[in-house]
Amino acid sequence: MIRVVSTISEMRQARRALPEPVGFVPTMGYLHEGHVTLARRARVECTSVVASIFVNPTQFGPNEDFARYPRDLPRDLSLLEPAGVQVVFHPEPSEMYQPGATTYIDVGPTAQRLEGASRPGHFRGVATVVAKLFNVVQPQKAYFGQKDAQQVVVIKKLVADLDIPVDIIVVPTVREPDGLAMSSRNTYLDAQQRQAAPVLWRALCWAQELWQAGERDARRLRREMVSLIEAEPLAQIDYISVAHPETLDELEHIEGPSLVSLAVRIGKTRLIDNITLGGP
Ligand code: AMP
């Protein structure tokens, strides 16, 4: 039986009884096949698996969707149990952020670009909650999706800079049959918007095709993606980036691997996606 715990002390106690290595899958819940893939991978590689379900208030901006972010714990548990998760940590915000807590983690420049530029403070919230969750769960390995590519860069920097003894495992993006990256936020889309949403994936595939044909001018790739997305009336570009995969510096000329990422609004819903060109 899957066990749900909601306090830090219960989680620490449950953790002590788990055979190692322990794998950890942090999530905000309202799970889909992408999250379940992370859990299954953890189950294959670790003896015990802990998942967390926590809609973390500190990573949402004041005008973002914290209050209306979808939540459905019973459904989430019915997906995690068959994936082999033994313990789910599901704290309230007041458990994670005690009154008077004032310490936050600032990861530096990689956290300020792209998502960080559009969502100020987002990665400060992410880095802080992930460090706290690592301290509570104390996993040997933690599983993150390539879907949130910049989050992976930030978390890898966090564990390297602060000597946190957790292996970060990155899992490829799980997509719908039409290429749309699975996301809890896809449930915000109405039928017409849902039809428009694969434009992100089409733009990434077009960039990849051009790159495969030998195009190395990053500005041209950005321009081509902009035109493709602008042809979709429901889509509004937030950013389109062709960047170094570790520093996230924007590139002019592509020499080594590059991270092509974008954020696009479809109606009021902000979607992100990415691919790596020339990666391992
Ligand atoms: P979230 O609940 O959105 O915070 O996501 C929890 C974890 O699942 C993060 O590491 C995400 O990158 C990962 N994830 C979300 N969507 C996908 C997807 N479509 N494919 C793979 N991993 C995903």
PDB file of C-alpha atoms and ligand atoms in Angstrom:
ATOM      1  CA  MET A   1       0.000   0.000   0.000  1.00  0.00           C
ATOM      2  CA  ILE A   2       1.227   3.468  -0.877  1.00  0.00           C
ATOM      3  CA  ARG A   3       1.690   5.641   2.215  1.00  0.00           C
ATOM      4  CA  VAL A   4       0.897   9.367   2.281  1.00  0.00           C
ATOM      5  CA  VAL A   5       2.603  11.555   4.874  1.00  0.00           C
ATOM      6  CA  SER A   6       2.045  15.253   5.349  1.00  0.00           C
ATOM      7  CA  THR A   7       4.537  16.377   7.989  1.00  0.00           C
ATOM      8  CA  ILE A   8       8.314  16.647   7.836  1.00  0.00           C
ATOM      9  CA  SER A   9       8.756  14.528  10.958  1.00  0.00           C
ATOM     10  CA  GLU A  10       6.560  11.702   9.561  1.00  0.00           C
ATOM     11  CA  MET A  11       8.471  11.860   6.288  1.00  0.00           C
ATOM     12  CA  ARG A  12      11.821  11.598   8.097  1.00  0.00           C
ATOM     13  CA  GLN A  13      10.524   8.626  10.076  1.00  0.00           C
ATOM     14  CA  ALA A  14       9.178   6.874   6.948  1.00  0.00           C
ATOM     15  CA  ARG A  15      12.508   7.540   5.194  1.00  0.00           C
ATOM     16  CA  ARG A  16      14.490   5.799   7.953  1.00  0.00           C
ATOM     17  CA  ALA A  17      12.562   2.562   7.307  1.00  0.00           C
ATOM     18  CA  LEU A  18      13.144   2.572   3.519  1.00  0.00           C
ATOM     19  CA  PRO A  19      15.787   0.267   2.025  1.00  0.00           C
ATOM     20  CA  GLU A  20      18.405   2.196   0.024  1.00  0.00           C
ATOM     21  CA  PRO A  21      19.067   3.440  -2.579  1.00  0.00           C
ATOM     22  CA  VAL A  22      16.086   5.788  -2.365  1.00  0.00           C
ATOM     23  CA  GLY A  23      14.878   7.513  -5.536  1.00  0.00           C
ATOM     24  CA  PHE A  24      12.882  10.738  -5.309  1.00  0.00           C
ATOM     25  CA  VAL A  25      10.398  12.261  -7.758  1.00  0.00           C
ATOM     26  CA  PRO A  26       9.353  15.816  -6.836  1.00  0.00           C
ATOM     27  CA  THR A  27       6.083  16.984  -8.455  1.00  0.00           C
ATOM     28  CA  MET A  28       3.305  19.519  -8.085  1.00  0.00           C
ATOM     29  CA  GLY A  29       0.663  16.821  -8.623  1.00  0.00           C
ATOM     30  CA  TYR A  30      -2.170  16.506 -11.142  1.00  0.00           C
ATOM     31  CA  LEU A  31      -0.015  13.807 -12.603  1.00  0.00           C
ATOM     32  CA  HIS A  32       0.239  12.557 -16.168  1.00  0.00           C
ATOM     33  CA  GLU A  33       2.287   9.994 -18.072  1.00  0.00           C
ATOM     34  CA  GLY A  34       5.378  12.263 -17.890  1.00  0.00           C
ATOM     35  CA  HIS A  35       5.435  12.138 -14.092  1.00  0.00           C
ATOM     36  CA  VAL A  36       4.654   8.413 -14.070  1.00  0.00           C
ATOM     37  CA  THR A  37       7.591   7.793 -16.418  1.00  0.00           C
ATOM     38  CA  LEU A  38       9.891   9.500 -13.888  1.00  0.00           C
ATOM     39  CA  ALA A  39       8.504   7.285 -11.104  1.00  0.00           C
ATOM     40  CA  ARG A  40       8.905   4.093 -13.159  1.00  0.00           C
ATOM     41  CA  ARG A  41      12.487   4.984 -14.007  1.00  0.00           C
ATOM     42  CA  ALA A  42      13.166   5.586 -10.297  1.00  0.00           C
ATOM     43  CA  ARG A  43      11.636   2.194  -9.486  1.00  0.00           C
ATOM     44  CA  VAL A  44      13.951   0.465 -11.969  1.00  0.00           C
ATOM     45  CA  GLU A  45      17.073   2.168 -10.621  1.00  0.00           C
ATOM     46  CA  CYS A  46      16.325   2.340  -6.881  1.00  0.00           C
ATOM     47  CA  THR A  47      15.108  -0.021  -4.162  1.00  0.00           C
ATOM     48  CA  SER A  48      12.638   2.513  -2.730  1.00  0.00           C
ATOM     49  CA  VAL A  49      10.804   5.415  -4.358  1.00  0.00           C
ATOM     50  CA  VAL A  50       9.428   8.542  -2.692  1.00  0.00           C
ATOM     51  CA  ALA A  51       7.375  11.109  -4.623  1.00  0.00           C
ATOM     52  CA  SER A  52       6.310  14.515  -3.401  1.00  0.00           C
ATOM     53  CA  ILE A  53       3.161  16.364  -4.349  1.00  0.00           C
ATOM     54  CA  PHE A  54       3.469  19.991  -3.364  1.00  0.00           C
ATOM     55  CA  VAL A  55       2.210  23.039  -5.240  1.00  0.00           C
ATOM     56  CA  ASN A  56       5.015  25.285  -4.080  1.00  0.00           C
ATOM     57  CA  PRO A  57       3.756  28.834  -3.484  1.00  0.00           C
ATOM     58  CA  THR A  58       7.225  30.430  -3.576  1.00  0.00           C
ATOM     59  CA  GLN A  59       7.803  29.549  -7.236  1.00  0.00           C
ATOM     60  CA  PHE A  60       4.631  31.300  -8.444  1.00  0.00           C
ATOM     61  CA  GLY A  61       4.497  35.018  -9.203  1.00  0.00           C
ATOM     62  CA  PRO A  62       1.699  37.153  -7.740  1.00  0.00           C
ATOM     63  CA  ASN A  63      -0.347  37.065 -10.972  1.00  0.00           C
ATOM     64  CA  GLU A  64       0.278  33.409 -11.763  1.00  0.00           C
ATOM     65  CA  ASP A  65      -1.910  30.336 -11.356  1.00  0.00           C
ATOM     66  CA  PHE A  66      -1.002  29.146  -7.822  1.00  0.00           C
ATOM     67  CA  ALA A  67      -4.596  29.245  -6.540  1.00  0.00           C
ATOM     68  CA  ARG A  68      -6.143  27.579  -9.578  1.00  0.00           C
ATOM     69  CA  TYR A  69      -3.345  25.063 -10.267  1.00  0.00           C
ATOM     70  CA  PRO A  70      -5.198  21.712 -10.658  1.00  0.00           C
ATOM     71  CA  ARG A  71      -5.120  19.340  -7.683  1.00  0.00           C
ATOM     72  CA  ASP A  72      -6.444  15.752  -7.368  1.00  0.00           C
ATOM     73  CA  LEU A  73      -4.673  13.664  -4.724  1.00  0.00           C
ATOM     74  CA  PRO A  74      -6.742  10.432  -5.018  1.00  0.00           C
ATOM     75  CA  ARG A  75      -6.153  10.324  -8.772  1.00  0.00           C
ATOM     76  CA  ASP A  76      -2.442  11.047  -8.309  1.00  0.00           C
ATOM     77  CA  LEU A  77      -2.115   8.191  -5.809  1.00  0.00           C
ATOM     78  CA  SER A  78      -3.876   5.789  -8.179  1.00  0.00           C
ATOM     79  CA  LEU A  79      -1.176   6.584 -10.775  1.00  0.00           C
ATOM     80  CA  LEU A  80       1.818   6.481  -8.417  1.00  0.00           C
ATOM     81  CA  GLU A  81       0.990   3.198  -6.665  1.00  0.00           C
ATOM     82  CA  PRO A  82       1.216   0.978  -9.795  1.00  0.00           C
ATOM     83  CA  ALA A  83       4.411   2.832 -10.784  1.00  0.00           C
ATOM     84  CA  GLY A  84       6.029   1.451  -7.617  1.00  0.00           C
ATOM     85  CA  VAL A  85       6.079   4.545  -5.375  1.00  0.00           C
ATOM     86  CA  GLN A  86       6.058   3.557  -1.679  1.00  0.00           C
ATOM     87  CA  VAL A  87       5.780   6.934   0.053  1.00  0.00           C
ATOM     88  CA  VAL A  88       4.169  10.209  -1.034  1.00  0.00           C
ATOM     89  CA  PHE A  89       5.121  13.382   0.791  1.00  0.00           C
ATOM     90  CA  HIS A  90       2.169  15.771   0.568  1.00  0.00           C
ATOM     91  CA  PRO A  91       2.732  18.719   2.916  1.00  0.00           C
ATOM     92  CA  GLU A  92       0.692  21.898   3.293  1.00  0.00           C
ATOM     93  CA  PRO A  93       2.524  25.155   2.478  1.00  0.00           C
ATOM     94  CA  SER A  94       2.455  26.004   6.220  1.00  0.00           C
ATOM     95  CA  GLU A  95       4.428  22.790   6.945  1.00  0.00           C
ATOM     96  CA  MET A  96       7.122  23.615   4.377  1.00  0.00           C
ATOM     97  CA  TYR A  97       7.355  27.324   5.214  1.00  0.00           C
ATOM     98  CA  GLN A  98       7.278  27.916   8.951  1.00  0.00           C
ATOM     99  CA  PRO A  99       6.483  31.455  10.095  1.00  0.00           C
ATOM    100  CA  GLY A 100       9.656  33.507  10.292  1.00  0.00           C
ATOM    101  CA  ALA A 101      11.637  31.452   7.736  1.00  0.00           C
ATOM    102  CA  THR A 102      13.727  33.903   5.697  1.00  0.00           C
ATOM    103  CA  THR A 103      16.387  31.771   3.958  1.00  0.00           C
ATOM    104  CA  TYR A 104      16.201  31.378   0.173  1.00  0.00           C
ATOM    105  CA  ILE A 105      18.603  29.978  -2.409  1.00  0.00           C
ATOM    106  CA  ASP A 106      19.773  32.184  -5.278  1.00  0.00           C
ATOM    107  CA  VAL A 107      21.394  30.064  -7.982  1.00  0.00           C
ATOM    108  CA  GLY A 108      22.784  33.021  -9.948  1.00  0.00           C
ATOM    109  CA  PRO A 109      22.826  33.886 -13.685  1.00  0.00           C
ATOM    110  CA  THR A 110      21.373  30.647 -15.110  1.00  0.00           C
ATOM    111  CA  ALA A 111      18.268  31.232 -12.987  1.00  0.00           C
ATOM    112  CA  GLN A 112      17.759  34.735 -14.334  1.00  0.00           C
ATOM    113  CA  ARG A 113      17.449  33.947 -18.044  1.00  0.00           C
ATOM    114  CA  LEU A 114      14.511  32.553 -20.066  1.00  0.00           C
ATOM    115  CA  GLU A 115      11.916  31.344 -17.535  1.00  0.00           C
ATOM    116  CA  GLY A 116      13.675  33.364 -14.846  1.00  0.00           C
ATOM    117  CA  ALA A 117      13.394  36.562 -16.904  1.00  0.00           C
ATOM    118  CA  SER A 118       9.687  35.971 -17.608  1.00  0.00           C
ATOM    119  CA  ARG A 119       8.936  34.732 -14.088  1.00  0.00           C
ATOM    120  CA  PRO A 120      11.094  36.714 -11.623  1.00  0.00           C
ATOM    121  CA  GLY A 121      11.758  34.751  -8.438  1.00  0.00           C
ATOM    122  CA  HIS A 122      10.568  31.474  -9.965  1.00  0.00           C
ATOM    123  CA  PHE A 123      13.871  29.616  -9.653  1.00  0.00           C
ATOM    124  CA  ARG A 124      14.583  31.077  -6.213  1.00  0.00           C
ATOM    125  CA  GLY A 125      11.391  29.295  -5.155  1.00  0.00           C
ATOM    126  CA  VAL A 126      12.269  26.119  -7.066  1.00  0.00           C
ATOM    127  CA  ALA A 127      15.852  25.908  -5.755  1.00  0.00           C
ATOM    128  CA  THR A 128      14.729  26.571  -2.186  1.00  0.00           C
ATOM    129  CA  VAL A 129      11.945  23.991  -2.160  1.00  0.00           C
ATOM    130  CA  VAL A 130      14.062  21.348  -3.905  1.00  0.00           C
ATOM    131  CA  ALA A 131      16.885  21.840  -1.396  1.00  0.00           C
ATOM    132  CA  LYS A 132      14.362  21.557   1.461  1.00  0.00           C
ATOM    133  CA  LEU A 133      12.795  18.427  -0.054  1.00  0.00           C
ATOM    134  CA  PHE A 134      16.254  16.873  -0.523  1.00  0.00           C
ATOM    135  CA  ASN A 135      17.025  17.587   3.147  1.00  0.00           C
ATOM    136  CA  VAL A 136      13.797  15.960   4.284  1.00  0.00           C
ATOM    137  CA  VAL A 137      13.743  12.951   1.925  1.00  0.00           C
ATOM    138  CA  GLN A 138      17.534  12.445   1.666  1.00  0.00           C
ATOM    139  CA  PRO A 139      17.402  10.472  -1.593  1.00  0.00           C
ATOM    140  CA  GLN A 140      20.405   8.998  -3.373  1.00  0.00           C
ATOM    141  CA  LYS A 141      18.905   9.865  -6.775  1.00  0.00           C
ATOM    142  CA  ALA A 142      16.325  12.456  -7.853  1.00  0.00           C
ATOM    143  CA  TYR A 143      14.408  12.390 -11.140  1.00  0.00           C
ATOM    144  CA  PHE A 144      13.567  15.458 -13.217  1.00  0.00           C
ATOM    145  CA  GLY A 145      11.993  15.885 -16.667  1.00  0.00           C
ATOM    146  CA  GLN A 146      13.835  17.340 -19.657  1.00  0.00           C
ATOM    147  CA  LYS A 147      10.516  19.120 -20.331  1.00  0.00           C
ATOM    148  CA  ASP A 148      11.719  21.741 -17.827  1.00  0.00           C
ATOM    149  CA  ALA A 149      15.219  22.041 -19.276  1.00  0.00           C
ATOM    150  CA  GLN A 150      16.218  25.191 -17.416  1.00  0.00           C
ATOM    151  CA  GLN A 151      15.006  23.689 -14.153  1.00  0.00           C
ATOM    152  CA  VAL A 152      17.418  20.800 -14.762  1.00  0.00           C
ATOM    153  CA  VAL A 153      20.291  23.264 -15.343  1.00  0.00           C
ATOM    154  CA  VAL A 154      19.403  25.141 -12.148  1.00  0.00           C
ATOM    155  CA  ILE A 155      19.057  21.990 -10.013  1.00  0.00           C
ATOM    156  CA  LYS A 156      22.345  20.553 -11.291  1.00  0.00           C
ATOM    157  CA  LYS A 157      24.038  23.846 -10.391  1.00  0.00           C
ATOM    158  CA  LEU A 158      22.367  23.830  -6.965  1.00  0.00           C
ATOM    159  CA  VAL A 159      23.634  20.346  -6.050  1.00  0.00           C
ATOM    160  CA  ALA A 160      27.110  21.023  -7.468  1.00  0.00           C
ATOM    161  CA  ASP A 161      27.573  24.408  -5.781  1.00  0.00           C
ATOM    162  CA  LEU A 162      26.177  23.332  -2.392  1.00  0.00           C
ATOM    163  CA  ASP A 163      27.755  19.829  -2.376  1.00  0.00           C
ATOM    164  CA  ILE A 164      24.373  18.130  -2.049  1.00  0.00           C
ATOM    165  CA  PRO A 165      24.962  14.365  -2.339  1.00  0.00           C
ATOM    166  CA  VAL A 166      22.099  13.562  -4.748  1.00  0.00           C
ATOM    167  CA  ASP A 167      22.482  12.236  -8.322  1.00  0.00           C
ATOM    168  CA  ILE A 168      20.279  14.191 -10.705  1.00  0.00           C
ATOM    169  CA  ILE A 169      18.717  11.919 -13.341  1.00  0.00           C
ATOM    170  CA  VAL A 170      17.108  13.569 -16.365  1.00  0.00           C
ATOM    171  CA  VAL A 171      14.230  11.818 -18.140  1.00  0.00           C
ATOM    172  CA  PRO A 172      13.212  12.613 -21.754  1.00  0.00           C
ATOM    173  CA  THR A 173      10.015  14.600 -22.368  1.00  0.00           C
ATOM    174  CA  VAL A 174       6.861  12.500 -22.731  1.00  0.00           C
ATOM    175  CA  ARG A 175       4.559  13.813 -25.471  1.00  0.00           C
ATOM    176  CA  GLU A 176       0.983  13.439 -26.679  1.00  0.00           C
ATOM    177  CA  PRO A 177       0.635  11.684 -30.062  1.00  0.00           C
ATOM    178  CA  ASP A 178       0.579  15.093 -31.824  1.00  0.00           C
ATOM    179  CA  GLY A 179       3.854  16.137 -30.163  1.00  0.00           C
ATOM    180  CA  LEU A 180       2.466  18.420 -27.437  1.00  0.00           C
ATOM    181  CA  ALA A 181       4.595  17.964 -24.318  1.00  0.00           C
ATOM    182  CA  MET A 182       2.466  16.555 -21.506  1.00  0.00           C
ATOM    183  CA  SER A 183       1.834  19.149 -18.814  1.00  0.00           C
ATOM    184  CA  SER A 184      -0.622  19.574 -15.949  1.00  0.00           C
ATOM    185  CA  ARG A 185      -1.355  23.001 -17.447  1.00  0.00           C
ATOM    186  CA  ASN A 186      -2.655  21.446 -20.704  1.00  0.00           C
ATOM    187  CA  THR A 187      -5.952  20.971 -18.838  1.00  0.00           C
ATOM    188  CA  TYR A 188      -6.436  24.774 -19.005  1.00  0.00           C
ATOM    189  CA  LEU A 189      -6.742  24.602 -22.827  1.00  0.00           C
ATOM    190  CA  ASP A 190     -10.163  24.577 -24.481  1.00  0.00           C
ATOM    191  CA  ALA A 191     -10.693  22.412 -27.593  1.00  0.00           C
ATOM    192  CA  GLN A 192      -9.598  25.084 -30.060  1.00  0.00           C
ATOM    193  CA  GLN A 193      -6.533  26.039 -28.014  1.00  0.00           C
ATOM    194  CA  ARG A 194      -5.618  22.364 -27.634  1.00  0.00           C
ATOM    195  CA  GLN A 195      -5.590  22.087 -31.427  1.00  0.00           C
ATOM    196  CA  ALA A 196      -3.276  25.102 -31.672  1.00  0.00           C
ATOM    197  CA  ALA A 197      -0.892  23.979 -28.889  1.00  0.00           C
ATOM    198  CA  PRO A 198       1.301  21.560 -30.939  1.00  0.00           C
ATOM    199  CA  VAL A 199       2.666  24.652 -32.711  1.00  0.00           C
ATOM    200  CA  LEU A 200       5.449  24.668 -30.085  1.00  0.00           C
ATOM    201  CA  TRP A 201       6.545  21.178 -31.068  1.00  0.00           C
ATOM    202  CA  ARG A 202       6.236  21.968 -34.793  1.00  0.00           C
ATOM    203  CA  ALA A 203       8.527  24.993 -34.338  1.00  0.00           C
ATOM    204  CA  LEU A 204      11.103  22.866 -32.488  1.00  0.00           C
ATOM    205  CA  CYS A 205      10.965  20.171 -35.183  1.00  0.00           C
ATOM    206  CA  TRP A 206      11.420  22.807 -37.882  1.00  0.00           C
ATOM    207  CA  ALA A 207      14.507  24.173 -36.083  1.00  0.00           C
ATOM    208  CA  GLN A 208      15.848  20.638 -35.826  1.00  0.00           C
ATOM    209  CA  GLU A 209      15.254  20.014 -39.530  1.00  0.00           C
ATOM    210  CA  LEU A 210      17.091  23.189 -40.483  1.00  0.00           C
ATOM    211  CA  TRP A 211      19.935  22.301 -38.142  1.00  0.00           C
ATOM    212  CA  GLN A 212      20.125  18.773 -39.610  1.00  0.00           C
ATOM    213  CA  ALA A 213      20.325  20.337 -43.079  1.00  0.00           C
ATOM    214  CA  GLY A 214      23.415  22.221 -41.903  1.00  0.00           C
ATOM    215  CA  GLU A 215      22.026  25.571 -40.685  1.00  0.00           C
ATOM    216  CA  ARG A 216      24.270  26.896 -37.895  1.00  0.00           C
ATOM    217  CA  ASP A 217      23.063  30.503 -37.717  1.00  0.00           C
ATOM    218  CA  ALA A 218      21.110  30.665 -34.453  1.00  0.00           C
ATOM    219  CA  ARG A 219      19.452  33.949 -35.440  1.00  0.00           C
ATOM    220  CA  ARG A 220      18.010  32.290 -38.537  1.00  0.00           C
ATOM    221  CA  LEU A 221      16.640  29.402 -36.445  1.00  0.00           C
ATOM    222  CA  ARG A 222      14.969  31.882 -34.078  1.00  0.00           C
ATOM    223  CA  ARG A 223      13.501  33.851 -37.015  1.00  0.00           C
ATOM    224  CA  GLU A 224      12.147  30.692 -38.646  1.00  0.00           C
ATOM    225  CA  MET A 225      10.501  29.580 -35.414  1.00  0.00           C
ATOM    226  CA  VAL A 226       8.999  33.040 -34.889  1.00  0.00           C
ATOM    227  CA  SER A 227       7.396  33.003 -38.373  1.00  0.00           C
ATOM    228  CA  LEU A 228       6.026  29.505 -37.904  1.00  0.00           C
ATOM    229  CA  ILE A 229       4.450  30.396 -34.539  1.00  0.00           C
ATOM    230  CA  GLU A 230       3.168  33.779 -35.677  1.00  0.00           C
ATOM    231  CA  ALA A 231       1.159  31.966 -38.353  1.00  0.00           C
ATOM    232  CA  GLU A 232      -0.919  30.450 -35.525  1.00  0.00           C
ATOM    233  CA  PRO A 233      -3.467  33.132 -34.520  1.00  0.00           C
ATOM    234  CA  LEU A 234      -4.031  31.761 -30.982  1.00  0.00           C
ATOM    235  CA  ALA A 235      -0.312  31.749 -30.138  1.00  0.00           C
ATOM    236  CA  GLN A 236       1.662  34.595 -28.571  1.00  0.00           C
ATOM    237  CA  ILE A 237       5.413  34.208 -28.208  1.00  0.00           C
ATOM    238  CA  ASP A 238       6.965  34.920 -24.823  1.00  0.00           C
ATOM    239  CA  TYR A 239      10.528  33.916 -25.805  1.00  0.00           C
ATOM    240  CA  ILE A 240      12.377  31.770 -28.314  1.00  0.00           C
ATOM    241  CA  SER A 241      15.927  30.828 -27.426  1.00  0.00           C
ATOM    242  CA  VAL A 242      18.878  29.031 -28.954  1.00  0.00           C
ATOM    243  CA  ALA A 243      21.364  28.848 -26.110  1.00  0.00           C
ATOM    244  CA  HIS A 244      24.381  27.062 -24.707  1.00  0.00           C
ATOM    245  CA  PRO A 245      22.929  24.045 -22.807  1.00  0.00           C
ATOM    246  CA  GLU A 246      24.822  24.761 -19.570  1.00  0.00           C
ATOM    247  CA  THR A 247      25.367  28.505 -19.341  1.00  0.00           C
ATOM    248  CA  LEU A 248      22.110  29.300 -21.194  1.00  0.00           C
ATOM    249  CA  ASP A 249      23.961  32.135 -22.994  1.00  0.00           C
ATOM    250  CA  GLU A 250      22.198  32.969 -26.254  1.00  0.00           C
ATOM    251  CA  LEU A 251      24.174  31.790 -29.282  1.00  0.00           C
ATOM    252  CA  GLU A 252      24.767  33.533 -32.584  1.00  0.00           C
ATOM    253  CA  HIS A 253      26.585  30.701 -34.264  1.00  0.00           C
ATOM    254  CA  ILE A 254      25.965  27.060 -33.297  1.00  0.00           C
ATOM    255  CA  GLU A 255      29.167  25.101 -32.812  1.00  0.00           C
ATOM    256  CA  GLY A 256      28.553  22.447 -30.135  1.00  0.00           C
ATOM    257  CA  PRO A 257      25.292  21.229 -28.602  1.00  0.00           C
ATOM    258  CA  SER A 258      22.566  23.829 -28.147  1.00  0.00           C
ATOM    259  CA  LEU A 259      19.318  24.043 -26.229  1.00  0.00           C
ATOM    260  CA  VAL A 260      16.410  25.326 -28.291  1.00  0.00           C
ATOM    261  CA  SER A 261      13.623  26.390 -25.940  1.00  0.00           C
ATOM    262  CA  LEU A 262      10.484  28.460 -26.092  1.00  0.00           C
ATOM    263  CA  ALA A 263       7.575  29.777 -24.082  1.00  0.00           C
ATOM    264  CA  VAL A 264       4.334  30.540 -25.881  1.00  0.00           C
ATOM    265  CA  ARG A 265       0.954  31.671 -24.608  1.00  0.00           C
ATOM    266  CA  ILE A 266      -2.081  29.931 -26.071  1.00  0.00           C
ATOM    267  CA  GLY A 267      -4.889  32.137 -24.807  1.00  0.00           C
ATOM    268  CA  LYS A 268      -4.048  32.672 -21.143  1.00  0.00           C
ATOM    269  CA  THR A 269      -2.103  29.430 -20.809  1.00  0.00           C
ATOM    270  CA  ARG A 270       1.671  29.670 -20.910  1.00  0.00           C
ATOM    271  CA  LEU A 271       3.324  26.554 -22.367  1.00  0.00           C
ATOM    272  CA  ILE A 272       7.033  25.714 -22.556  1.00  0.00           C
ATOM    273  CA  ASP A 273       8.992  23.131 -24.507  1.00  0.00           C
ATOM    274  CA  ASN A 274      12.529  22.460 -25.733  1.00  0.00           C
ATOM    275  CA  ILE A 275      14.846  20.185 -27.667  1.00  0.00           C
ATOM    276  CA  THR A 276      18.599  19.758 -27.636  1.00  0.00           C
ATOM    277  CA  LEU A 277      20.450  19.936 -30.947  1.00  0.00           C
ATOM    278  CA  GLY A 278      23.634  17.925 -31.212  1.00  0.00           C
ATOM    279  CA  GLY A 279      23.334  16.514 -27.702  1.00  0.00           C
ATOM    280  CA  PRO A 280      24.553  13.140 -26.478  1.00  0.00           C
TER     281      PRO A 280
HETATM  282  P1  AMP B   1       5.663  19.443 -12.203  1.00  0.00           P
HETATM  283  O1  AMP B   1       4.608  18.660 -11.506  1.00  0.00           O
HETATM  284  O2  AMP B   1       5.179  20.192 -13.395  1.00  0.00           O
HETATM  285  O3  AMP B   1       6.477  20.292 -11.237  1.00  0.00           O
HETATM  286  O4  AMP B   1       6.689  18.378 -12.790  1.00  0.00           O
HETATM  287  C1  AMP B   1       7.327  17.450 -11.936  1.00  0.00           C
HETATM  288  C2  AMP B   1       8.431  16.778 -12.688  1.00  0.00           C
HETATM  289  O5  AMP B   1       7.887  16.093 -13.821  1.00  0.00           O
HETATM  290  C3  AMP B   1       9.462  17.768 -13.238  1.00  0.00           C
HETATM  291  O6  AMP B   1      10.751  17.209 -13.111  1.00  0.00           O
HETATM  292  C4  AMP B   1       9.056  17.901 -14.676  1.00  0.00           C
HETATM  293  O7  AMP B   1      10.127  18.267 -15.531  1.00  0.00           O
HETATM  294  C5  AMP B   1       8.590  16.490 -14.978  1.00  0.00           C
HETATM  295  N1  AMP B   1       7.700  16.498 -16.146  1.00  0.00           N
HETATM  296  C6  AMP B   1       6.630  17.294 -16.356  1.00  0.00           C
HETATM  297  N2  AMP B   1       6.097  17.066 -17.567  1.00  0.00           N
HETATM  298  C7  AMP B   1       6.860  16.110 -18.149  1.00  0.00           C
HETATM  299  C8  AMP B   1       6.835  15.446 -19.416  1.00  0.00           C
HETATM  300  N3  AMP B   1       5.914  15.732 -20.338  1.00  0.00           N
HETATM  301  N4  AMP B   1       7.779  14.524 -19.666  1.00  0.00           N
HETATM  302  C9  AMP B   1       8.732  14.233 -18.740  1.00  0.00           C
HETATM  303  N5  AMP B   1       8.815  14.816 -17.533  1.00  0.00           N
HETATM  304  C10 AMP B   1       7.886  15.746 -17.236  1.00  0.00           C
END
